[in-house]
PDB file of N, CA and C in Angstrom:
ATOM      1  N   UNK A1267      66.079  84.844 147.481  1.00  0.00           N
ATOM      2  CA  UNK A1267      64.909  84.629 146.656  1.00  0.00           C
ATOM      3  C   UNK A1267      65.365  84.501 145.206  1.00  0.00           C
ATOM      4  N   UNK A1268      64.976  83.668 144.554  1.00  0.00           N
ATOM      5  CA  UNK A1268      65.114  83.132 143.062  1.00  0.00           C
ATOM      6  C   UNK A1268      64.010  83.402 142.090  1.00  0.00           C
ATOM      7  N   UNK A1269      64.543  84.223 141.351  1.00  0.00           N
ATOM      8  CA  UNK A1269      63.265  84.590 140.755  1.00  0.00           C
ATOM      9  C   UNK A1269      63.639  83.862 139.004  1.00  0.00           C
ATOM     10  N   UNK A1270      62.816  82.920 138.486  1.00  0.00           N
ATOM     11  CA  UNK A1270      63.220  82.757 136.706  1.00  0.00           C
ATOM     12  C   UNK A1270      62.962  83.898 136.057  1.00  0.00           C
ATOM     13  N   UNK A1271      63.545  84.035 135.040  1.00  0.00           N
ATOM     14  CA  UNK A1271      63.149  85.256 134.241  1.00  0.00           C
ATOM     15  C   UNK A1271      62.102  84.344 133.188  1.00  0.00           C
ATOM     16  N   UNK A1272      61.535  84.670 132.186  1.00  0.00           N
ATOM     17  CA  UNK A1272      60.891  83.891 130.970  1.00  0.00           C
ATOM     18  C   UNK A1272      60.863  85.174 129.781  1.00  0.00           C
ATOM     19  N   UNK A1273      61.326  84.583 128.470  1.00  0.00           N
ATOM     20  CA  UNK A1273      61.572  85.448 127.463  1.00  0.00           C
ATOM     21  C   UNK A1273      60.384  84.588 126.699  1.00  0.00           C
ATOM     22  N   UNK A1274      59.481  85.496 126.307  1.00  0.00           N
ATOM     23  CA  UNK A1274      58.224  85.408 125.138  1.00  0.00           C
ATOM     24  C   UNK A1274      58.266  85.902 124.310  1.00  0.00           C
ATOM     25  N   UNK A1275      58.544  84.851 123.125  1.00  0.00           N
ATOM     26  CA  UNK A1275      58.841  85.424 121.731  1.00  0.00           C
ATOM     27  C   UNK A1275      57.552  84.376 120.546  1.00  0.00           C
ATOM     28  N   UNK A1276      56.715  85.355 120.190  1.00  0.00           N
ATOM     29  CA  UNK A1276      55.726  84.860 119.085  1.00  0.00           C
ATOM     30  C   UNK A1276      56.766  83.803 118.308  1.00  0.00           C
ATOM     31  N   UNK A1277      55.772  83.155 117.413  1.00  0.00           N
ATOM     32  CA  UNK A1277      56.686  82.111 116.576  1.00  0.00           C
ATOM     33  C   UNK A1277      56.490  82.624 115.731  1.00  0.00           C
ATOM     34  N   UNK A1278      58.103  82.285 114.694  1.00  0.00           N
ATOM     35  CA  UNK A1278      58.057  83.350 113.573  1.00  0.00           C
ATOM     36  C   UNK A1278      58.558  81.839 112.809  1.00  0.00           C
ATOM     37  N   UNK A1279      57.836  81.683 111.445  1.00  0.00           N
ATOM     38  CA  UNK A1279      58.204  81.151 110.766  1.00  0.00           C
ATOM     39  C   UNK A1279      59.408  81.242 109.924  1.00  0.00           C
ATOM     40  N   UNK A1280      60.029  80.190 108.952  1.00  0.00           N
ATOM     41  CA  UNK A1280      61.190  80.863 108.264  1.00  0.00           C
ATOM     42  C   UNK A1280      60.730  81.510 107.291  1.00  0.00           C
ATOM     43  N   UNK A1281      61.649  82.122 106.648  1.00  0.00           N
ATOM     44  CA  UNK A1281      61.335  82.917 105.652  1.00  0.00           C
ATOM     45  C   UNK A1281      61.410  81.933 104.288  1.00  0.00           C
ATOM     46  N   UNK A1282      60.431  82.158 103.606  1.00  0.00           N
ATOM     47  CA  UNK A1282      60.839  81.010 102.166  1.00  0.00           C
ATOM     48  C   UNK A1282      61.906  82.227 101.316  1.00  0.00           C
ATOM     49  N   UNK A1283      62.405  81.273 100.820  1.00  0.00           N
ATOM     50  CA  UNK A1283      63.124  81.674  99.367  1.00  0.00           C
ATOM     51  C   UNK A1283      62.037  82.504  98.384  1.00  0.00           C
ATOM     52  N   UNK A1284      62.405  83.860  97.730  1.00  0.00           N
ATOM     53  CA  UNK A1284      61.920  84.496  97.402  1.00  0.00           C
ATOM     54  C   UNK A1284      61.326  83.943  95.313  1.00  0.00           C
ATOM     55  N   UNK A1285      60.219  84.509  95.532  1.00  0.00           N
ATOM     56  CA  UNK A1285      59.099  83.567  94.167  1.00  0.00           C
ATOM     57  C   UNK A1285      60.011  84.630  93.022  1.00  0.00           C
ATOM     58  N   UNK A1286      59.104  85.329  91.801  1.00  0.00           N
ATOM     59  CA  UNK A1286      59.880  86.256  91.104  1.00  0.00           C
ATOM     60  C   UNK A1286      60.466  87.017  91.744  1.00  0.00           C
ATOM     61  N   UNK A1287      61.619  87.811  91.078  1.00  0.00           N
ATOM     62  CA  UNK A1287      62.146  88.810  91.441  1.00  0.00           C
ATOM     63  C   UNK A1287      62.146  90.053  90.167  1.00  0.00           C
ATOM     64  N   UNK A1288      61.961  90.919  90.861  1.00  0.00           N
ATOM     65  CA  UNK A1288      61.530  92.459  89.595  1.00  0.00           C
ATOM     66  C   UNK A1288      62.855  93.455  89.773  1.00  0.00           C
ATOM     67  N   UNK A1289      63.616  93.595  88.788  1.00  0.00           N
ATOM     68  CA  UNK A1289      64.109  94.953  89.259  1.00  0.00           C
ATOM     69  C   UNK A1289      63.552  96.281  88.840  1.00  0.00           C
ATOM     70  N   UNK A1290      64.094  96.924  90.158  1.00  0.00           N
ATOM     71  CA  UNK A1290      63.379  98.214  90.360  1.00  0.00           C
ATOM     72  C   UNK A1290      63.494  99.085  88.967  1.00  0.00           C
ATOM     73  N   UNK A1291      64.476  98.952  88.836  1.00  0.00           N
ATOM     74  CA  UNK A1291      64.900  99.909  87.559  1.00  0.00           C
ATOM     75  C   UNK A1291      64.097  99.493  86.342  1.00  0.00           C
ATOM     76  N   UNK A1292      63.800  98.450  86.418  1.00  0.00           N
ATOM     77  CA  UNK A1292      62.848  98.028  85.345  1.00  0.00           C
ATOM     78  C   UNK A1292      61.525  98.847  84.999  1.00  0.00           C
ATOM     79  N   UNK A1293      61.127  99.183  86.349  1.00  0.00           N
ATOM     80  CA  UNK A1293      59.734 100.308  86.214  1.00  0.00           C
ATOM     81  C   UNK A1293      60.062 101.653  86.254  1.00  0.00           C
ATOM     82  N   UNK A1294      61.020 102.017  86.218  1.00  0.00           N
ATOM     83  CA  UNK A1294      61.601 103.566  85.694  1.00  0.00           C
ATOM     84  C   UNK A1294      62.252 104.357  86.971  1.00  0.00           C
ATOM     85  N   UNK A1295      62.646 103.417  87.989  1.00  0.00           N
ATOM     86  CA  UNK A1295      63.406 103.858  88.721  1.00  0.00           C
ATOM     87  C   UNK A1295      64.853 104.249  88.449  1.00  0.00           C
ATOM     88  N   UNK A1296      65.391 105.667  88.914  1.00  0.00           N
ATOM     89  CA  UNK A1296      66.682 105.764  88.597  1.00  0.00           C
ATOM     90  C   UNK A1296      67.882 105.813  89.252  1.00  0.00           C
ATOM     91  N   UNK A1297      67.717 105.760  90.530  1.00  0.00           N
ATOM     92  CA  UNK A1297      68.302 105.743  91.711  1.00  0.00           C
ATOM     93  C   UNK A1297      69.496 106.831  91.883  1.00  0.00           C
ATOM     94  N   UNK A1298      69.130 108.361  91.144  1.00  0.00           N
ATOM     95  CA  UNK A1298      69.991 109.024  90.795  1.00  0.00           C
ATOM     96  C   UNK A1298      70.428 110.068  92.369  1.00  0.00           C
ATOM     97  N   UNK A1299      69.251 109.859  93.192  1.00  0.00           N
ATOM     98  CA  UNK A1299      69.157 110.923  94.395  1.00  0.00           C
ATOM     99  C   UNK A1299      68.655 112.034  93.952  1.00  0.00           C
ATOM    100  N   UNK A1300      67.877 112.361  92.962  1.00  0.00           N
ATOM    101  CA  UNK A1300      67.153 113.543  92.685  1.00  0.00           C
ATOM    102  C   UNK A1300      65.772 112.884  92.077  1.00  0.00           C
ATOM    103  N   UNK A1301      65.518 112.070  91.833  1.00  0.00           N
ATOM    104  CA  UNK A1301      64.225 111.430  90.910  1.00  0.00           C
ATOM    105  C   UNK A1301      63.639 111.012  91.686  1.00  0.00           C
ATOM    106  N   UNK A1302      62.295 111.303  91.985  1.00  0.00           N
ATOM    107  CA  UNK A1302      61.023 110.403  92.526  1.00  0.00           C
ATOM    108  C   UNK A1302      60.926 109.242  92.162  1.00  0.00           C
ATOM    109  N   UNK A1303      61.415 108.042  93.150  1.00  0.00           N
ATOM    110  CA  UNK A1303      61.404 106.741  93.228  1.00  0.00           C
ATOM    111  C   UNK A1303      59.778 106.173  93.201  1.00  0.00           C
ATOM    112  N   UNK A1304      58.823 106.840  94.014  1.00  0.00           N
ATOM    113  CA  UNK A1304      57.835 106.679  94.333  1.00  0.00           C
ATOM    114  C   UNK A1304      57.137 106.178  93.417  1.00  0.00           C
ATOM    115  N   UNK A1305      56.927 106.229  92.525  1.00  0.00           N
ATOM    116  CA  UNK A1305      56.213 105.710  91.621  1.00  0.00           C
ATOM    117  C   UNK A1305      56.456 104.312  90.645  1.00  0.00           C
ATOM    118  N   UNK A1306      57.773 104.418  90.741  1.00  0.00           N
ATOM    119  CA  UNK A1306      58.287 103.188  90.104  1.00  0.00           C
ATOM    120  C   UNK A1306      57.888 102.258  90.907  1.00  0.00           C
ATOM    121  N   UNK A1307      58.539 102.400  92.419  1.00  0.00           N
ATOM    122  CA  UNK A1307      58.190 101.466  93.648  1.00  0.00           C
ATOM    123  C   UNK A1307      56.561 100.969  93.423  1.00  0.00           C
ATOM    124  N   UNK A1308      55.801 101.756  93.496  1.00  0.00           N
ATOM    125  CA  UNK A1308      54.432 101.279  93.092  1.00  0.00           C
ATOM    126  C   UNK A1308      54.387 100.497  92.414  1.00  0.00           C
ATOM    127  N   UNK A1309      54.468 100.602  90.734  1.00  0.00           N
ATOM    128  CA  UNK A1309      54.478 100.097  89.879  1.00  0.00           C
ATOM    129  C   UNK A1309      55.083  98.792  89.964  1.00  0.00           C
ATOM    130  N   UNK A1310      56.122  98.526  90.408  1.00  0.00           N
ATOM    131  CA  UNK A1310      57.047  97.339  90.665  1.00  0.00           C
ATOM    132  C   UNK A1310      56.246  96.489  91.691  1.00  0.00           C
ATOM    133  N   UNK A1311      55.418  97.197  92.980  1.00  0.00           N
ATOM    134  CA  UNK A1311      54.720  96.360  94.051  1.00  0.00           C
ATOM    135  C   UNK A1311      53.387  96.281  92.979  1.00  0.00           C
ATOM    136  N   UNK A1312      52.677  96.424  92.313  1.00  0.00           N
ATOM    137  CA  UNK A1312      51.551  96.448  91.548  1.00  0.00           C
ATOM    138  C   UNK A1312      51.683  95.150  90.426  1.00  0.00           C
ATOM    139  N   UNK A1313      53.261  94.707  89.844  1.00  0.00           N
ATOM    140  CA  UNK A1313      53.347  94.083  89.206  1.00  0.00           C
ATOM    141  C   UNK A1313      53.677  92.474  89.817  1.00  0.00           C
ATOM    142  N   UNK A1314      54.040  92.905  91.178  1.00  0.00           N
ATOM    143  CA  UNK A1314      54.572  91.174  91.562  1.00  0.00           C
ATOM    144  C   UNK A1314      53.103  91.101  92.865  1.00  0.00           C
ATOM    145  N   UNK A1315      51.825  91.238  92.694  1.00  0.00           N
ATOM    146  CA  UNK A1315      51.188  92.004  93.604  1.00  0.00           C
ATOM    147  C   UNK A1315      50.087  90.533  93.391  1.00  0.00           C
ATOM    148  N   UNK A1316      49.778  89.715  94.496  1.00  0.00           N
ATOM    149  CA  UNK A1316      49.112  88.597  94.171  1.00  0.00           C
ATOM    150  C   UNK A1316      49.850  87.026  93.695  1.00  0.00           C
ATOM    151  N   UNK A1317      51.330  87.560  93.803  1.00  0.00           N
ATOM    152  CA  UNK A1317      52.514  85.831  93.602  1.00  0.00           C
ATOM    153  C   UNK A1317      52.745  85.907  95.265  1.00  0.00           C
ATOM    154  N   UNK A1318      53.700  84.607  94.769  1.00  0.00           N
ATOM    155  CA  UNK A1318      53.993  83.965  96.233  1.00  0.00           C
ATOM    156  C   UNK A1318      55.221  83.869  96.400  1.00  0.00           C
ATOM    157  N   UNK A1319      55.560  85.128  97.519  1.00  0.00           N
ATOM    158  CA  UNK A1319      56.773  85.350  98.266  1.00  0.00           C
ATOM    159  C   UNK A1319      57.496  86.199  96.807  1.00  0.00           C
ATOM    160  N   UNK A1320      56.936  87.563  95.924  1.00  0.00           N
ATOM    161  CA  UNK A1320      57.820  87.968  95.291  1.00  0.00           C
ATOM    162  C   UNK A1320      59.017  88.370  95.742  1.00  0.00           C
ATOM    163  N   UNK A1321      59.976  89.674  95.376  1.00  0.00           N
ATOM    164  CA  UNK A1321      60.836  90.318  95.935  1.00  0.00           C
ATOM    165  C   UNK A1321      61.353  91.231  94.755  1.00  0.00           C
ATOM    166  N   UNK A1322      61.739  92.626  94.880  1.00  0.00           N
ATOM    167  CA  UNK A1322      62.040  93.926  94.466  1.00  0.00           C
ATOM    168  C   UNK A1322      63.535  94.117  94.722  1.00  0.00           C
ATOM    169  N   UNK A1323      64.033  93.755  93.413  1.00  0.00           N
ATOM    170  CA  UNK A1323      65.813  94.148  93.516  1.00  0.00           C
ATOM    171  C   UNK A1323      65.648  95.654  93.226  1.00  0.00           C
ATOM    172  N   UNK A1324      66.721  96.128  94.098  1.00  0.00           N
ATOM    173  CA  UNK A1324      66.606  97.292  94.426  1.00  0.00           C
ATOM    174  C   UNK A1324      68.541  97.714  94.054  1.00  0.00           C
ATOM    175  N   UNK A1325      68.623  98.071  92.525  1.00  0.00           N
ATOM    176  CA  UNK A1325      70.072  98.323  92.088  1.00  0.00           C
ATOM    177  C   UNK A1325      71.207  99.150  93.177  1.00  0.00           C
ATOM    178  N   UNK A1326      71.719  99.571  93.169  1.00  0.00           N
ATOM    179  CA  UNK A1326      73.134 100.255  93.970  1.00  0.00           C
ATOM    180  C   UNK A1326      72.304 101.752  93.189  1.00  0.00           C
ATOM    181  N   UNK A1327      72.415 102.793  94.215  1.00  0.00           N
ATOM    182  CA  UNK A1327      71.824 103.803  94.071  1.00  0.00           C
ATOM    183  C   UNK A1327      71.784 104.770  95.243  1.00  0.00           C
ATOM    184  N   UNK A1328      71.375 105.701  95.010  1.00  0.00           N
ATOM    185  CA  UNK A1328      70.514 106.492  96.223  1.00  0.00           C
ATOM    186  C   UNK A1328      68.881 106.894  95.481  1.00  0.00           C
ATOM    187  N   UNK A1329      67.956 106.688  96.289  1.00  0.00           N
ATOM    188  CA  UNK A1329      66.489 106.232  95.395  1.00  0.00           C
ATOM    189  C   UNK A1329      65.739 107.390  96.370  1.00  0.00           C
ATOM    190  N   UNK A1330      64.722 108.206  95.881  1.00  0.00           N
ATOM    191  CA  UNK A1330      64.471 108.938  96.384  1.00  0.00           C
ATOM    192  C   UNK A1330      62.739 108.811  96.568  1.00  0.00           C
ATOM    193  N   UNK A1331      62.173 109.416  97.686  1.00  0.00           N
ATOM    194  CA  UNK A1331      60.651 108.792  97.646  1.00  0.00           C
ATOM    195  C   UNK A1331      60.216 109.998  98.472  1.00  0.00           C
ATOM    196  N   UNK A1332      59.341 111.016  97.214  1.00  0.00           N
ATOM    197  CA  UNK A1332      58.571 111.776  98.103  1.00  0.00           C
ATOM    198  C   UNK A1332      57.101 111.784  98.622  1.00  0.00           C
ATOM    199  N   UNK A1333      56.913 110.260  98.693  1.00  0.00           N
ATOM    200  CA  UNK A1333      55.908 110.221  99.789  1.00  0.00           C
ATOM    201  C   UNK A1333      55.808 108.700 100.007  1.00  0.00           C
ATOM    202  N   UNK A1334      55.398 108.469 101.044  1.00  0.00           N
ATOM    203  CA  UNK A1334      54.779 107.401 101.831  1.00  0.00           C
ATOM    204  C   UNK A1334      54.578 105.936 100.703  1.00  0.00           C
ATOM    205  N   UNK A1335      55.211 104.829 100.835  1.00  0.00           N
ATOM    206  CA  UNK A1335      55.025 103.863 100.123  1.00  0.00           C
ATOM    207  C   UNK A1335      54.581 102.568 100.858  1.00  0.00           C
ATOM    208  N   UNK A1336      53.613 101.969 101.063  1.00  0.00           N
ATOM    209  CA  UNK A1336      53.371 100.917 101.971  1.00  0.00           C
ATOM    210  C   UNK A1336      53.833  99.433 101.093  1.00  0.00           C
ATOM    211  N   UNK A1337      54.554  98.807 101.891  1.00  0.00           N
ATOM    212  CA  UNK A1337      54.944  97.573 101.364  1.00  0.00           C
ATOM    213  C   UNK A1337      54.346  96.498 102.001  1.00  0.00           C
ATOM    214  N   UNK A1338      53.382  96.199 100.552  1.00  0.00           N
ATOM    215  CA  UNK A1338      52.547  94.715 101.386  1.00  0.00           C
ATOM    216  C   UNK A1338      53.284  93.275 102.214  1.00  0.00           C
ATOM    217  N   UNK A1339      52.629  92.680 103.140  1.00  0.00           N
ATOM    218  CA  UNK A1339      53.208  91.862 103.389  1.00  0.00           C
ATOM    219  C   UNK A1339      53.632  91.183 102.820  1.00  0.00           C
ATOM    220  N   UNK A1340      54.692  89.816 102.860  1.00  0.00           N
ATOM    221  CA  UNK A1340      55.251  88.623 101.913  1.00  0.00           C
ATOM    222  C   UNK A1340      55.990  89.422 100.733  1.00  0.00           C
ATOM    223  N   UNK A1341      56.101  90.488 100.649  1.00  0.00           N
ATOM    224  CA  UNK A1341      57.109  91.279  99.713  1.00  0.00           C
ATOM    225  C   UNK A1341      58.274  91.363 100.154  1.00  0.00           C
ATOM    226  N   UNK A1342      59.331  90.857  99.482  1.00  0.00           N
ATOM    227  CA  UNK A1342      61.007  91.058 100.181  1.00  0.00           C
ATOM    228  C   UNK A1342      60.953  92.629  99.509  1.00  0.00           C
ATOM    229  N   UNK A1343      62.130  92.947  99.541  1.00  0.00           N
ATOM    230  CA  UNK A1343      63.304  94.133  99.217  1.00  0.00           C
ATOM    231  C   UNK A1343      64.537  93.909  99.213  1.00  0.00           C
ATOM    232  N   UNK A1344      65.408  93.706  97.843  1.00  0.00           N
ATOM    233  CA  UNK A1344      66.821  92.984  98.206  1.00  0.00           C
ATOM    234  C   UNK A1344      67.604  94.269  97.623  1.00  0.00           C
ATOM    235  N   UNK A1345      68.627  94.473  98.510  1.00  0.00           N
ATOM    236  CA  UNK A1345      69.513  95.459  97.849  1.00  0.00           C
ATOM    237  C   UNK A1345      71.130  94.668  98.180  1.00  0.00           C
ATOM    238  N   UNK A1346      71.490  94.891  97.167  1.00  0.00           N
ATOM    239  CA  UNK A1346      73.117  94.596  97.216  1.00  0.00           C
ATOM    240  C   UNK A1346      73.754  94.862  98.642  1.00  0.00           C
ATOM    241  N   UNK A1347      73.483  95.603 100.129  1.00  0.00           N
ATOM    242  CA  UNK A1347      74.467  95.510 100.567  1.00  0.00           C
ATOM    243  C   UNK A1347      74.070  97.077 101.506  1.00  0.00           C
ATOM    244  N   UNK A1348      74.516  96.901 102.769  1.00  0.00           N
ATOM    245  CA  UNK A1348      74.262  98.147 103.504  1.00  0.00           C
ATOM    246  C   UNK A1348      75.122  99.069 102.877  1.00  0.00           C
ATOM    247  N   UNK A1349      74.654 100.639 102.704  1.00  0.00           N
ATOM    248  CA  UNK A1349      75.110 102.103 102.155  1.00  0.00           C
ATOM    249  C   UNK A1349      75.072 101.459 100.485  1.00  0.00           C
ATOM    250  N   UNK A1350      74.622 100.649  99.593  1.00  0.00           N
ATOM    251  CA  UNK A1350      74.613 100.338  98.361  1.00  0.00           C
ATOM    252  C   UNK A1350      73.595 100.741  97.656  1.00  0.00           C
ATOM    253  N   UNK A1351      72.339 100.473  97.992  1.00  0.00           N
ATOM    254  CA  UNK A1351      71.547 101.398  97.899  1.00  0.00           C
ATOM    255  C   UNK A1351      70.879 102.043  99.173  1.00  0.00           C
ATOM    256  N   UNK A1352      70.283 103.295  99.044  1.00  0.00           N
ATOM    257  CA  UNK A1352      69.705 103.949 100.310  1.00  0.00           C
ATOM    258  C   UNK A1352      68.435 104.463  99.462  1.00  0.00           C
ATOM    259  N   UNK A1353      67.530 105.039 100.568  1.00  0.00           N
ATOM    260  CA  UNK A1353      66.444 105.691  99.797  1.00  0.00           C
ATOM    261  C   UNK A1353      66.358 106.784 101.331  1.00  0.00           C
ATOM    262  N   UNK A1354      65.803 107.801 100.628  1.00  0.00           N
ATOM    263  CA  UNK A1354      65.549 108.752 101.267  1.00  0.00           C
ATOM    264  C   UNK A1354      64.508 109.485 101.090  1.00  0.00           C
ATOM    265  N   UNK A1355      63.949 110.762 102.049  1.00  0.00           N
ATOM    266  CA  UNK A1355      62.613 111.474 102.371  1.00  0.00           C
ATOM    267  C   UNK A1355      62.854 112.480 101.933  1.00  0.00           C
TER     268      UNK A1355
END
């Protein structure tokens, strides 16, 4: 007995090339591993909040976030590079 398998995968468009870009540090992020990131992050999603396809450079750091940050859709996040920057709870 022959059975096909079938793989169903939604269609995902490409990704466009990203519109402005903000760095994080710009809104008072310090990426020191002791400073509440949280708020900058806001501030930074608040400022590119209504363009098309922004994105949030995110410096070499460890960035710290003590609470819950929702990232709207069509928002990138670019960081230099896996373990370059991290953020943590």
């Amino acid at each position: 007995e022959t059975r096909e398998h079938f793989f169903h995968s939604p269609v995902v468009e490409p990704v466009p090339q990203p519109g402005r870009i903000v760095n994080l540090s710009d809104y008072g992020a310090m990426g020191d591993g002791s400073t509440d990131c949280a708020p900058a992050l806001r501030r930074a999603l608040e400022a590119v909040a209504g363009e098309s396809y922004p994105a949030i450079l995110i410096p070499p750091g460890e960035y710290l976030l003590n609470e819950p940050v929702v990232l709207p859709p069509r928002i990138a996040l670019i960081g230099l590079g896996m373990k370059v920057a991290t953020a943590q709870r």
